[in-house]
Amino acid sequence: MKIAEEVLAGSRLALARAITAVENEYDDAVKIMQELYPHTGKAYVIGITGPPGAGKSTLTDKLVKEYRRQGKTVGIVAVDPTSPFSGGAILGDRIRMNELTLDEGVFIRSMGTRGSLGGLSRKTAEVVKILDASGKDIIFIETVGVGQSEVDIVKAADTTLVVLVPGLGDDIQAIKAGILEIGDIFAINKADREGVDRLNIELEMMLDLNAEAVDWRPPIKRTIASQNSGISELVAAIEEHRRYLEQSGQLVKRRTERTKNEIVAMLDEQIGRYIMNKVLTGDEFARLVASVQSRERDPYSVVSGILSAVLR
């Protein structure tokens, strides 16, 4: 059987092979995705983000177990830092979810960021589609934890959960700017620590200052993931947000926007690769660089000329 057929038939080995093929851009990767794509769009995608040390992996572990108690199958994409030696993921997240590896209804895949600054690997969207096609009901994407630049998750998830923790110093610093704007739900983890009330109040104040008038106000839930405290309430909030998105039509809008962004990103990647292979490797390009360096020509007209030649 082909890999795509085996994935659709529920083979975990084929699932791993399909993801590896896509991650490493094997020759059959595009063919696999083309065959799987008609079977996607059924899973619900939950993004988990937040600063390093917030307990995202432990919280993900508990949330997955709660969904498994409900009888739902789960896929996890754990985006870890990239090893400077092997180029692969440093498997910190996988270690914290060790018990889940024995569950046949859960599939965990660790991915390195591979230089991406937004907290996600560029291949994350493809891996989510493969897990979706394999029949997973819920897919978690846990990002690497890079702080305020970690806003790519909103482009990949249906519901984005931002995990914060008291005692990191400047609480306002932890919740300002981009990371506040992307949160559909906020979880204050390690809520047995000192400073949890202050963080809760400051977060409420920041949400009040958000000028955008929307029907959904992000709830703030307190959890102690290591003690399994507040997990069922957090899952209830996620399901409530899912119902809101479905009933308001926002889920279709979000997924349409995601599809558009994926197509634009693929076009950008393909055009960039074509230019790298066809334009930037020849002697003519070296002469253009020399002419710009010597100020005989300007870079703007050179780029315009290259684009005209490529797109004609």
Tab-separated table of C-alpha atoms in Angstrom:
chain	number	residue	atom	x	y	z
A	1	MET	CA	0.000	0.000	0.000
A	2	LYS	CA	1.045	3.598	-0.508
A	3	ILE	CA	1.990	5.668	2.538
A	4	ALA	CA	-1.075	7.920	2.167
A	5	GLU	CA	-3.408	4.903	2.026
A	6	GLU	CA	-1.777	3.412	5.113
A	7	VAL	CA	-2.145	6.721	6.982
A	8	LEU	CA	-5.865	6.767	6.147
A	9	ALA	CA	-6.087	3.149	7.294
A	10	GLY	CA	-4.720	4.128	10.720
A	11	SER	CA	-1.109	2.899	10.523
A	12	ARG	CA	1.055	4.691	13.111
A	13	LEU	CA	4.207	3.668	11.243
A	14	ALA	CA	2.906	5.182	8.002
A	15	LEU	CA	1.921	8.313	9.935
A	16	ALA	CA	5.492	8.710	11.191
A	17	ARG	CA	6.895	8.063	7.720
A	18	ALA	CA	4.562	10.602	6.100
A	19	ILE	CA	5.582	13.283	8.588
A	20	THR	CA	9.270	12.504	8.061
A	21	ALA	CA	8.811	12.720	4.287
A	22	VAL	CA	7.185	16.148	4.564
A	23	GLU	CA	9.650	17.484	7.141
A	24	ASN	CA	12.656	16.471	5.065
A	25	GLU	CA	11.032	17.300	1.713
A	26	TYR	CA	11.444	13.840	0.212
A	27	ASP	CA	10.504	13.378	-3.441
A	28	ASP	CA	7.131	11.829	-2.594
A	29	ALA	CA	6.171	14.469	0.026
A	30	VAL	CA	3.981	16.575	-2.275
A	31	LYS	CA	2.231	13.474	-3.643
A	32	ILE	CA	1.468	12.300	-0.093
A	33	MET	CA	-0.024	15.677	0.832
A	34	GLN	CA	-2.100	15.783	-2.358
A	35	GLU	CA	-3.624	12.392	-1.549
A	36	LEU	CA	-4.279	13.227	2.105
A	37	TYR	CA	-5.678	16.746	1.655
A	38	PRO	CA	-9.266	15.723	0.698
A	39	HIS	CA	-9.469	13.891	4.048
A	40	THR	CA	-8.518	16.923	6.183
A	41	GLY	CA	-10.613	19.613	7.873
A	42	LYS	CA	-12.260	17.461	10.540
A	43	ALA	CA	-9.894	17.840	13.519
A	44	TYR	CA	-10.029	20.743	15.969
A	45	VAL	CA	-6.649	22.425	16.436
A	46	ILE	CA	-5.623	23.889	19.799
A	47	GLY	CA	-2.485	25.999	20.053
A	48	ILE	CA	-0.630	26.304	23.352
A	49	THR	CA	1.869	29.129	23.708
A	50	GLY	CA	3.508	31.241	26.369
A	51	PRO	CA	6.889	32.159	27.841
A	52	PRO	CA	9.514	29.519	28.676
A	53	GLY	CA	9.011	27.915	32.073
A	54	ALA	CA	5.239	28.427	32.138
A	55	GLY	CA	4.600	24.674	32.259
A	56	LYS	CA	3.176	24.310	28.742
A	57	SER	CA	4.263	20.691	28.316
A	58	THR	CA	2.862	19.538	31.661
A	59	LEU	CA	-0.391	21.382	30.962
A	60	THR	CA	-0.629	19.843	27.481
A	61	ASP	CA	-0.104	16.397	29.019
A	62	LYS	CA	-3.029	16.904	31.424
A	63	LEU	CA	-5.313	18.395	28.749
A	64	VAL	CA	-4.660	15.437	26.447
A	65	LYS	CA	-5.496	12.981	29.219
A	66	GLU	CA	-8.777	14.839	29.860
A	67	TYR	CA	-9.723	14.597	26.170
A	68	ARG	CA	-8.771	10.918	26.150
A	69	ARG	CA	-11.151	10.355	29.074
A	70	GLN	CA	-13.828	11.764	26.775
A	71	GLY	CA	-12.917	9.099	24.211
A	72	LYS	CA	-11.302	11.452	21.697
A	73	THR	CA	-8.132	10.636	19.768
A	74	VAL	CA	-5.359	13.213	19.985
A	75	GLY	CA	-2.356	14.300	17.948
A	76	ILE	CA	0.395	16.448	19.459
A	77	VAL	CA	2.904	18.553	17.559
A	78	ALA	CA	5.510	19.599	20.119
A	79	VAL	CA	7.768	22.252	18.619
A	80	ASP	CA	11.102	22.142	20.432
A	81	PRO	CA	14.288	24.145	20.032
A	82	THR	CA	16.501	22.880	17.228
A	83	SER	CA	19.687	21.096	18.213
A	84	PRO	CA	22.757	23.023	16.978
A	85	PHE	CA	24.505	19.669	16.467
A	86	SER	CA	22.003	17.371	14.744
A	87	GLY	CA	19.490	19.923	13.429
A	88	GLY	CA	16.696	17.901	15.043
A	89	ALA	CA	14.414	18.720	17.962
A	90	ILE	CA	15.698	18.724	21.534
A	91	LEU	CA	13.104	16.392	23.038
A	92	GLY	CA	12.309	18.243	26.269
A	93	ASP	CA	8.569	18.266	25.619
A	94	ARG	CA	8.468	14.575	24.735
A	95	ILE	CA	10.089	13.668	28.074
A	96	ARG	CA	7.352	15.478	30.025
A	97	MET	CA	4.646	13.592	28.094
A	98	ASN	CA	6.282	10.190	28.482
A	99	GLU	CA	3.137	8.417	29.739
A	100	LEU	CA	1.184	9.409	26.623
A	101	THR	CA	3.572	7.520	24.333
A	102	LEU	CA	2.008	4.250	25.551
A	103	ASP	CA	-1.503	5.368	24.558
A	104	GLU	CA	-2.557	4.089	21.122
A	105	GLY	CA	-5.054	6.939	20.856
A	106	VAL	CA	-2.323	9.580	21.074
A	107	PHE	CA	0.371	10.370	18.515
A	108	ILE	CA	3.191	12.721	19.511
A	109	ARG	CA	5.611	14.301	17.074
A	110	SER	CA	8.446	16.592	18.130
A	111	MET	CA	9.649	19.131	15.582
A	112	GLY	CA	12.564	21.553	15.603
A	113	THR	CA	11.910	25.205	14.807
A	114	ARG	CA	14.662	25.031	12.150
A	115	GLY	CA	15.393	28.739	12.337
A	116	SER	CA	11.804	29.977	12.390
A	117	LEU	CA	11.450	33.013	14.664
A	118	GLY	CA	7.707	32.732	15.232
A	119	GLY	CA	7.789	29.699	17.507
A	120	LEU	CA	6.711	27.198	14.840
A	121	SER	CA	8.480	25.163	12.217
A	122	ARG	CA	7.461	26.031	8.652
A	123	LYS	CA	6.303	22.417	8.250
A	124	THR	CA	3.924	22.520	11.230
A	125	ALA	CA	0.839	23.125	9.059
A	126	GLU	CA	1.602	20.066	6.917
A	127	VAL	CA	2.098	17.857	9.978
A	128	VAL	CA	-1.252	19.036	11.372
A	129	LYS	CA	-2.929	18.071	8.086
A	130	ILE	CA	-1.373	14.593	8.180
A	131	LEU	CA	-2.597	14.046	11.766
A	132	ASP	CA	-6.020	15.391	10.728
A	133	ALA	CA	-6.245	12.985	7.778
A	134	SER	CA	-5.245	10.082	10.034
A	135	GLY	CA	-8.468	10.595	11.993
A	136	LYS	CA	-7.334	12.499	15.089
A	137	ASP	CA	-10.219	14.383	16.742
A	138	ILE	CA	-8.099	16.963	18.569
A	139	ILE	CA	-4.656	18.249	17.581
A	140	PHE	CA	-2.469	20.189	20.003
A	141	ILE	CA	0.355	22.413	18.786
A	142	GLU	CA	2.709	23.325	21.606
A	143	THR	CA	5.128	26.055	20.601
A	144	VAL	CA	8.744	26.411	21.580
A	145	GLY	CA	8.320	29.261	24.059
A	146	VAL	CA	10.135	32.230	22.575
A	147	GLY	CA	8.211	35.098	24.151
A	148	GLN	CA	6.490	37.947	22.364
A	149	SER	CA	7.507	36.967	18.833
A	150	GLU	CA	5.628	33.696	19.288
A	151	VAL	CA	2.494	34.764	17.447
A	152	ASP	CA	2.622	32.388	14.454
A	153	ILE	CA	0.448	29.983	16.413
A	154	VAL	CA	-2.651	32.089	15.711
A	155	LYS	CA	-2.231	31.252	12.005
A	156	ALA	CA	-2.285	27.515	12.691
A	157	ALA	CA	-4.789	26.997	15.532
A	158	ASP	CA	-8.568	27.233	15.894
A	159	THR	CA	-8.281	28.086	19.602
A	160	THR	CA	-5.127	29.654	21.029
A	161	LEU	CA	-4.389	29.081	24.715
A	162	VAL	CA	-1.819	31.420	26.263
A	163	VAL	CA	-0.153	29.999	29.385
A	164	LEU	CA	1.273	32.458	31.915
A	165	VAL	CA	2.842	31.933	35.310
A	166	PRO	CA	3.232	34.253	38.307
A	167	GLY	CA	6.636	35.165	39.638
A	168	LEU	CA	8.513	35.768	36.390
A	169	GLY	CA	9.371	39.300	37.472
A	170	ASP	CA	7.647	41.939	35.389
A	171	ASP	CA	4.163	40.514	34.877
A	172	ILE	CA	3.141	43.309	32.516
A	173	GLN	CA	6.148	42.448	30.343
A	174	ALA	CA	4.917	38.865	30.130
A	175	ILE	CA	1.436	39.761	28.911
A	176	LYS	CA	1.876	42.807	26.708
A	177	ALA	CA	1.853	43.272	22.943
A	178	GLY	CA	1.412	40.369	20.548
A	179	ILE	CA	0.988	37.531	23.001
A	180	LEU	CA	-1.998	39.288	24.624
A	181	GLU	CA	-3.709	39.868	21.293
A	182	ILE	CA	-3.552	36.258	20.126
A	183	GLY	CA	-5.033	34.645	23.246
A	184	ASP	CA	-8.539	33.170	23.038
A	185	ILE	CA	-8.143	31.731	26.543
A	186	PHE	CA	-5.580	32.529	29.235
A	187	ALA	CA	-4.345	29.973	31.752
A	188	ILE	CA	-2.416	31.101	34.803
A	189	ASN	CA	-0.469	27.949	35.573
A	190	LYS	CA	1.367	27.193	38.815
A	191	ALA	CA	-1.456	29.116	40.498
A	192	ASP	CA	-0.257	28.040	43.951
A	193	ARG	CA	2.645	30.489	43.607
A	194	GLU	CA	2.770	33.913	45.202
A	195	GLY	CA	1.625	36.715	42.897
A	196	VAL	CA	-1.205	34.854	41.156
A	197	ASP	CA	-3.876	37.386	42.218
A	198	ARG	CA	-1.775	40.297	41.019
A	199	LEU	CA	-1.157	38.642	37.642
A	200	ASN	CA	-4.874	37.871	37.296
A	201	ILE	CA	-5.845	41.498	38.024
A	202	GLU	CA	-3.233	42.922	35.654
A	203	LEU	CA	-4.330	40.543	32.921
A	204	GLU	CA	-7.970	41.610	33.402
A	205	MET	CA	-6.861	45.250	33.177
A	206	MET	CA	-4.953	44.598	29.951
A	207	LEU	CA	-8.023	42.895	28.460
A	208	ASP	CA	-10.152	45.893	29.462
A	209	LEU	CA	-7.738	48.175	27.598
A	210	ASN	CA	-8.100	46.128	24.429
A	211	ALA	CA	-10.076	48.520	22.248
A	212	GLU	CA	-11.244	45.887	19.769
A	213	ALA	CA	-14.909	45.186	20.436
A	214	VAL	CA	-15.583	41.477	20.037
A	215	ASP	CA	-18.285	39.101	21.218
A	216	TRP	CA	-15.744	36.811	22.885
A	217	ARG	CA	-13.862	38.031	25.935
A	218	PRO	CA	-10.962	35.670	26.687
A	219	PRO	CA	-11.588	33.921	30.023
A	220	ILE	CA	-8.789	33.582	32.566
A	221	LYS	CA	-8.468	30.155	34.172
A	222	ARG	CA	-6.155	29.143	37.011
A	223	THR	CA	-4.422	25.777	36.874
A	224	ILE	CA	-1.830	23.780	38.766
A	225	ALA	CA	-0.963	21.294	36.043
A	226	SER	CA	1.405	19.243	38.197
A	227	GLN	CA	-1.531	18.538	40.560
A	228	ASN	CA	-4.157	18.186	37.795
A	229	SER	CA	-5.989	21.175	39.275
A	230	GLY	CA	-8.238	23.297	37.040
A	231	ILE	CA	-7.804	21.049	33.975
A	232	SER	CA	-11.481	20.082	33.487
A	233	GLU	CA	-12.470	23.766	33.790
A	234	LEU	CA	-9.878	24.693	31.163
A	235	VAL	CA	-11.173	22.015	28.762
A	236	ALA	CA	-14.705	23.346	29.333
A	237	ALA	CA	-13.498	26.845	28.371
A	238	ILE	CA	-11.885	25.469	25.191
A	239	GLU	CA	-15.121	23.702	24.241
A	240	GLU	CA	-17.117	26.863	24.983
A	241	HIS	CA	-14.837	28.829	22.644
A	242	ARG	CA	-15.257	26.158	19.992
A	243	ARG	CA	-19.055	26.488	20.208
A	244	TYR	CA	-18.770	30.273	19.954
A	245	LEU	CA	-16.610	30.010	16.813
A	246	GLU	CA	-18.966	27.513	15.181
A	247	GLN	CA	-22.183	29.399	15.996
A	248	SER	CA	-20.816	32.841	15.049
A	249	GLY	CA	-19.256	31.686	11.776
A	250	GLN	CA	-15.806	32.728	12.991
A	251	LEU	CA	-14.432	29.191	12.648
A	252	VAL	CA	-15.065	29.190	8.887
A	253	LYS	CA	-13.532	32.678	8.619
A	254	ARG	CA	-10.429	31.638	10.564
A	255	ARG	CA	-9.922	28.500	8.506
A	256	THR	CA	-10.455	30.390	5.231
A	257	GLU	CA	-7.844	32.955	6.271
A	258	ARG	CA	-5.494	30.115	7.245
A	259	THR	CA	-5.917	28.499	3.828
A	260	LYS	CA	-5.173	31.809	2.118
A	261	ASN	CA	-2.045	32.310	4.239
A	262	GLU	CA	-0.856	28.775	3.477
A	263	ILE	CA	-1.236	29.288	-0.292
A	264	VAL	CA	0.605	32.634	-0.116
A	265	ALA	CA	3.388	31.040	1.953
A	266	MET	CA	3.721	28.178	-0.534
A	267	LEU	CA	3.876	30.616	-3.447
A	268	ASP	CA	6.484	32.658	-1.601
A	269	GLU	CA	8.561	29.547	-0.906
A	270	GLN	CA	8.330	28.219	-4.478
A	271	ILE	CA	9.165	31.575	-6.086
A	272	GLY	CA	12.040	32.085	-3.649
A	273	ARG	CA	13.392	28.620	-4.388
A	274	TYR	CA	13.125	29.206	-8.150
A	275	ILE	CA	15.034	32.474	-7.875
A	276	MET	CA	17.694	30.848	-5.680
A	277	ASN	CA	18.205	27.983	-8.142
A	278	LYS	CA	17.793	29.772	-11.464
A	279	VAL	CA	18.912	33.354	-10.844
A	280	LEU	CA	21.300	33.638	-7.923
A	281	THR	CA	23.730	30.921	-9.014
A	282	GLY	CA	24.804	32.302	-12.410
A	283	ASP	CA	27.658	34.583	-13.451
A	284	GLU	CA	25.166	37.247	-14.523
A	285	PHE	CA	23.966	37.673	-10.934
A	286	ALA	CA	27.559	38.034	-9.717
A	287	ARG	CA	28.022	40.829	-12.265
A	288	LEU	CA	24.838	42.511	-11.044
A	289	VAL	CA	26.074	42.367	-7.446
A	290	ALA	CA	29.393	43.901	-8.512
A	291	SER	CA	27.618	46.701	-10.396
A	292	VAL	CA	25.504	47.542	-7.344
A	293	GLN	CA	28.529	47.432	-5.059
A	294	SER	CA	30.420	49.819	-7.347
A	295	ARG	CA	27.344	52.114	-7.452
A	296	GLU	CA	27.009	51.759	-11.224
A	297	ARG	CA	23.469	50.501	-10.587
A	298	ASP	CA	21.060	50.602	-7.657
A	299	PRO	CA	19.608	47.465	-6.000
A	300	TYR	CA	16.011	48.571	-6.591
A	301	SER	CA	16.268	48.579	-10.377
A	302	VAL	CA	18.255	45.323	-10.301
A	303	VAL	CA	15.514	43.563	-8.288
A	304	SER	CA	12.848	45.020	-10.590
A	305	GLY	CA	14.753	43.706	-13.615
A	306	ILE	CA	15.132	40.219	-12.104
A	307	LEU	CA	11.404	40.031	-11.254
A	308	SER	CA	10.453	41.207	-14.747
A	309	ALA	CA	12.618	38.465	-16.260
A	310	VAL	CA	11.286	35.754	-13.911
A	311	LEU	CA	7.599	36.672	-14.171
A	312	ARG	CA	7.343	37.472	-17.854
